[in-house]
mmCIF file of C-alpha atoms in Angstrom:
data_model
loop_
_atom_site.group_PDB
_atom_site.id
_atom_site.type_symbol
_atom_site.label_atom_id
_atom_site.label_comp_id
_atom_site.label_asym_id
_atom_site.label_seq_id
_atom_site.Cartn_x
_atom_site.Cartn_y
_atom_site.Cartn_z
ATOM 1 C CA UNK A 1 0.000 0.000 0.000
ATOM 2 C CA UNK A 2 1.035 3.554 -0.727
ATOM 3 C CA UNK A 3 -0.016 6.181 1.803
ATOM 4 C CA UNK A 4 -0.553 9.918 1.814
ATOM 5 C CA UNK A 5 -1.901 12.352 4.403
ATOM 6 C CA UNK A 6 -3.988 15.385 3.515
ATOM 7 C CA UNK A 7 -5.324 18.215 5.605
ATOM 8 C CA UNK A 8 -9.102 18.679 5.612
ATOM 9 C CA UNK A 9 -11.703 20.695 7.519
ATOM 10 C CA UNK A 10 -12.249 17.617 9.747
ATOM 11 C CA UNK A 11 -8.539 17.109 10.426
ATOM 12 C CA UNK A 12 -5.857 15.030 8.771
ATOM 13 C CA UNK A 13 -7.027 12.205 6.527
ATOM 14 C CA UNK A 14 -4.728 9.283 5.785
ATOM 15 C CA UNK A 15 -5.277 7.717 2.362
ATOM 16 C CA UNK A 16 -3.916 4.416 1.099
ATOM 17 C CA UNK A 17 -4.058 2.869 -2.355
ATOM 18 C CA UNK A 18 -3.114 -0.524 -3.671
ATOM 19 C CA UNK A 19 -2.771 -1.634 -7.283
ATOM 20 C CA UNK A 20 -6.563 -1.517 -7.745
ATOM 21 C CA UNK A 21 -7.634 1.732 -6.074
ATOM 22 C CA UNK A 22 -8.258 3.583 -2.838
ATOM 23 C CA UNK A 23 -8.348 0.955 -0.094
ATOM 24 C CA UNK A 24 -8.191 2.996 3.124
ATOM 25 C CA UNK A 25 -9.298 6.417 4.300
ATOM 26 C CA UNK A 26 -8.696 6.970 7.987
ATOM 27 C CA UNK A 27 -9.191 10.026 10.104
ATOM 28 C CA UNK A 28 -5.902 11.056 11.634
ATOM 29 C CA UNK A 29 -2.312 10.740 10.538
ATOM 30 C CA UNK A 30 -0.768 7.453 9.463
ATOM 31 C CA UNK A 31 2.956 6.858 9.460
ATOM 32 C CA UNK A 32 3.976 7.925 5.974
ATOM 33 C CA UNK A 33 7.366 8.437 4.472
ATOM 34 C CA UNK A 34 7.808 12.085 3.504
ATOM 35 C CA UNK A 35 8.102 12.863 -0.156
ATOM 36 C CA UNK A 36 6.199 13.904 -3.215
ATOM 37 C CA UNK A 37 3.131 11.842 -4.037
ATOM 38 C CA UNK A 38 3.453 10.481 -7.547
ATOM 39 C CA UNK A 39 0.778 7.791 -7.464
ATOM 40 C CA UNK A 40 -2.019 8.886 -9.807
ATOM 41 C CA UNK A 41 -4.816 7.266 -7.756
ATOM 42 C CA UNK A 42 -3.547 8.966 -4.579
ATOM 43 C CA UNK A 43 -3.359 12.269 -6.454
ATOM 44 C CA UNK A 44 -6.906 11.787 -7.777
ATOM 45 C CA UNK A 45 -8.142 10.935 -4.270
ATOM 46 C CA UNK A 46 -6.504 14.081 -2.882
ATOM 47 C CA UNK A 47 -8.012 16.253 -5.630
ATOM 48 C CA UNK A 48 -11.483 14.789 -5.244
ATOM 49 C CA UNK A 49 -11.462 15.084 -1.462
ATOM 50 C CA UNK A 50 -10.370 18.720 -1.666
ATOM 51 C CA UNK A 51 -13.175 19.388 -4.163
ATOM 52 C CA UNK A 52 -15.660 17.532 -1.916
ATOM 53 C CA UNK A 53 -14.743 19.648 1.108
ATOM 54 C CA UNK A 54 -14.919 22.801 -1.032
ATOM 55 C CA UNK A 55 -18.500 21.863 -1.951
ATOM 56 C CA UNK A 56 -17.561 21.363 -5.605
ATOM 57 C CA UNK A 57 -17.874 17.542 -5.809
ATOM 58 C CA UNK A 58 -20.882 15.445 -4.862
ATOM 59 C CA UNK A 59 -19.877 12.086 -6.336
ATOM 60 C CA UNK A 60 -16.470 10.430 -6.156
ATOM 61 C CA UNK A 61 -14.962 8.698 -9.194
ATOM 62 C CA UNK A 62 -11.868 7.324 -7.433
ATOM 63 C CA UNK A 63 -11.448 3.601 -8.155
ATOM 64 C CA UNK A 64 -11.972 1.657 -4.934
ATOM 65 C CA UNK A 65 -10.402 -1.509 -3.627
ATOM 66 C CA UNK A 66 -12.582 -2.515 -0.700
ATOM 67 C CA UNK A 67 -10.620 -5.052 1.328
ATOM 68 C CA UNK A 68 -12.050 -7.708 3.625
ATOM 69 C CA UNK A 69 -15.342 -7.600 5.411
ATOM 70 C CA UNK A 70 -18.013 -10.224 5.847
ATOM 71 C CA UNK A 71 -20.692 -10.717 3.220
ATOM 72 C CA UNK A 72 -23.071 -8.629 5.366
ATOM 73 C CA UNK A 73 -20.522 -5.829 5.850
ATOM 74 C CA UNK A 74 -19.797 -5.692 2.130
ATOM 75 C CA UNK A 75 -23.559 -5.474 1.419
ATOM 76 C CA UNK A 76 -23.826 -2.580 3.897
ATOM 77 C CA UNK A 77 -20.822 -0.803 2.329
ATOM 78 C CA UNK A 78 -22.423 -1.176 -1.116
ATOM 79 C CA UNK A 79 -25.650 0.324 0.227
ATOM 80 C CA UNK A 80 -23.757 3.243 1.774
ATOM 81 C CA UNK A 81 -22.489 4.133 -1.700
ATOM 82 C CA UNK A 82 -26.101 4.237 -2.938
ATOM 83 C CA UNK A 83 -27.250 6.827 -0.375
ATOM 84 C CA UNK A 84 -27.478 10.057 -2.375
ATOM 85 C CA UNK A 85 -25.316 13.025 -1.496
ATOM 86 C CA UNK A 86 -27.048 15.232 1.054
ATOM 87 C CA UNK A 87 -29.462 12.506 2.140
ATOM 88 C CA UNK A 88 -29.507 10.115 5.075
ATOM 89 C CA UNK A 89 -30.821 6.671 5.937
ATOM 90 C CA UNK A 90 -31.277 5.179 9.379
ATOM 91 C CA UNK A 91 -29.431 2.084 10.531
ATOM 92 C CA UNK A 92 -32.780 0.286 10.442
ATOM 93 C CA UNK A 93 -33.484 1.355 6.854
ATOM 94 C CA UNK A 94 -30.061 0.140 5.720
ATOM 95 C CA UNK A 95 -30.628 -3.169 7.537
ATOM 96 C CA UNK A 96 -33.972 -3.613 5.780
ATOM 97 C CA UNK A 97 -32.459 -2.805 2.358
ATOM 98 C CA UNK A 98 -29.634 -5.330 2.772
ATOM 99 C CA UNK A 99 -32.139 -8.014 3.748
ATOM 100 C CA UNK A 100 -32.116 -8.238 7.553
ATOM 101 C CA UNK A 101 -34.613 -5.786 9.050
ATOM 102 C CA UNK A 102 -33.556 -6.703 12.598
ATOM 103 C CA UNK A 103 -29.867 -6.008 12.051
ATOM 104 C CA UNK A 104 -29.675 -2.256 12.748
ATOM 105 C CA UNK A 105 -26.904 -2.767 15.321
ATOM 106 C CA UNK A 106 -24.955 -4.960 12.900
ATOM 107 C CA UNK A 107 -25.239 -2.138 10.349
ATOM 108 C CA UNK A 108 -23.666 0.144 12.951
ATOM 109 C CA UNK A 109 -20.799 -2.313 13.389
ATOM 110 C CA UNK A 110 -20.339 -2.538 9.612
ATOM 111 C CA UNK A 111 -20.284 1.269 9.378
ATOM 112 C CA UNK A 112 -17.642 1.368 12.108
ATOM 113 C CA UNK A 113 -15.544 -1.150 10.149
ATOM 114 C CA UNK A 114 -15.875 0.765 6.874
ATOM 115 C CA UNK A 115 -12.285 0.985 5.595
ATOM 116 C CA UNK A 116 -12.916 3.971 3.296
ATOM 117 C CA UNK A 117 -14.703 6.631 5.351
ATOM 118 C CA UNK A 118 -16.149 9.724 3.630
ATOM 119 C CA UNK A 119 -15.861 8.190 0.125
ATOM 120 C CA UNK A 120 -17.987 5.232 1.272
ATOM 121 C CA UNK A 121 -20.299 7.572 3.187
ATOM 122 C CA UNK A 122 -21.044 5.924 6.526
ATOM 123 C CA UNK A 123 -21.640 9.444 7.883
ATOM 124 C CA UNK A 124 -24.983 9.425 6.011
ATOM 125 C CA UNK A 125 -26.357 6.737 8.341
ATOM 126 C CA UNK A 126 -28.167 8.058 11.406
ATOM 127 C CA UNK A 127 -30.209 6.712 14.271
ATOM 128 C CA UNK A 128 -33.982 6.377 14.320
ATOM 129 C CA UNK A 129 -35.702 9.726 13.928
ATOM 130 C CA UNK A 130 -32.548 11.256 12.446
ATOM 131 C CA UNK A 131 -30.687 11.099 15.763
ATOM 132 C CA UNK A 132 -26.963 11.835 15.434
ATOM 133 C CA UNK A 133 -25.337 8.650 16.766
ATOM 134 C CA UNK A 134 -22.342 6.469 16.078
ATOM 135 C CA UNK A 135 -19.430 7.533 13.936
ATOM 136 C CA UNK A 136 -15.893 6.226 14.214
ATOM 137 C CA UNK A 137 -14.515 9.692 13.517
ATOM 138 C CA UNK A 138 -16.651 11.253 16.241
ATOM 139 C CA UNK A 139 -20.001 13.026 16.163
ATOM 140 C CA UNK A 140 -18.504 16.505 15.458
ATOM 141 C CA UNK A 141 -16.939 15.177 12.232
ATOM 142 C CA UNK A 142 -20.170 13.430 11.256
ATOM 143 C CA UNK A 143 -22.115 16.634 11.882
ATOM 144 C CA UNK A 144 -19.612 18.618 9.798
ATOM 145 C CA UNK A 145 -19.936 16.214 6.847
ATOM 146 C CA UNK A 146 -23.741 16.165 6.999
ATOM 147 C CA UNK A 147 -23.937 19.960 7.315
ATOM 148 C CA UNK A 148 -21.559 20.393 4.360
ATOM 149 C CA UNK A 149 -23.699 18.127 2.187
ATOM 150 C CA UNK A 150 -26.946 19.758 3.333
ATOM 151 C CA UNK A 151 -25.576 23.243 2.580
ATOM 152 C CA UNK A 152 -24.280 22.258 -0.869
ATOM 153 C CA UNK A 153 -27.533 20.457 -1.697
ATOM 154 C CA UNK A 154 -29.566 23.498 -0.613
ATOM 155 C CA UNK A 155 -27.359 25.899 -2.594
ATOM 156 C CA UNK A 156 -27.584 23.671 -5.662
ATOM 157 C CA UNK A 157 -31.358 23.469 -5.404
ATOM 158 C CA UNK A 158 -32.072 27.086 -4.461
ATOM 159 C CA UNK A 159 -28.871 28.945 -5.381
#
């Protein structure tokens, strides 16, 4: 894996790519060797994330390499990618969509194990009634991401 760290409005983001695509996006700084990033997928990921945080990008095109995960987790991660920008689903709704209506807590675990945060938007999953719960990066980061998407969606619709 090749790593890079970028600064963002929610703090440092550590990105990793393999020979297929982006395979990790972690909040915080990973141990990376200093130097100029020459990997084109890492460069694309950096550009797209900067555009996302600037409110200029609503859909990522970065190739992904989603490692590991159980069959259920992979189904949840696929569903996360289907949640439209600026919208949310509850843990229960995601559970129902992936075929196990009683698995809301397991959806929460799968979201927590999501290896590619932000790009695979686990921040768009909320508790029943829209309650702001559960996010590996912390509720303030989740709130920031949801507010960014709500603002951009509103400006696009009414701007």
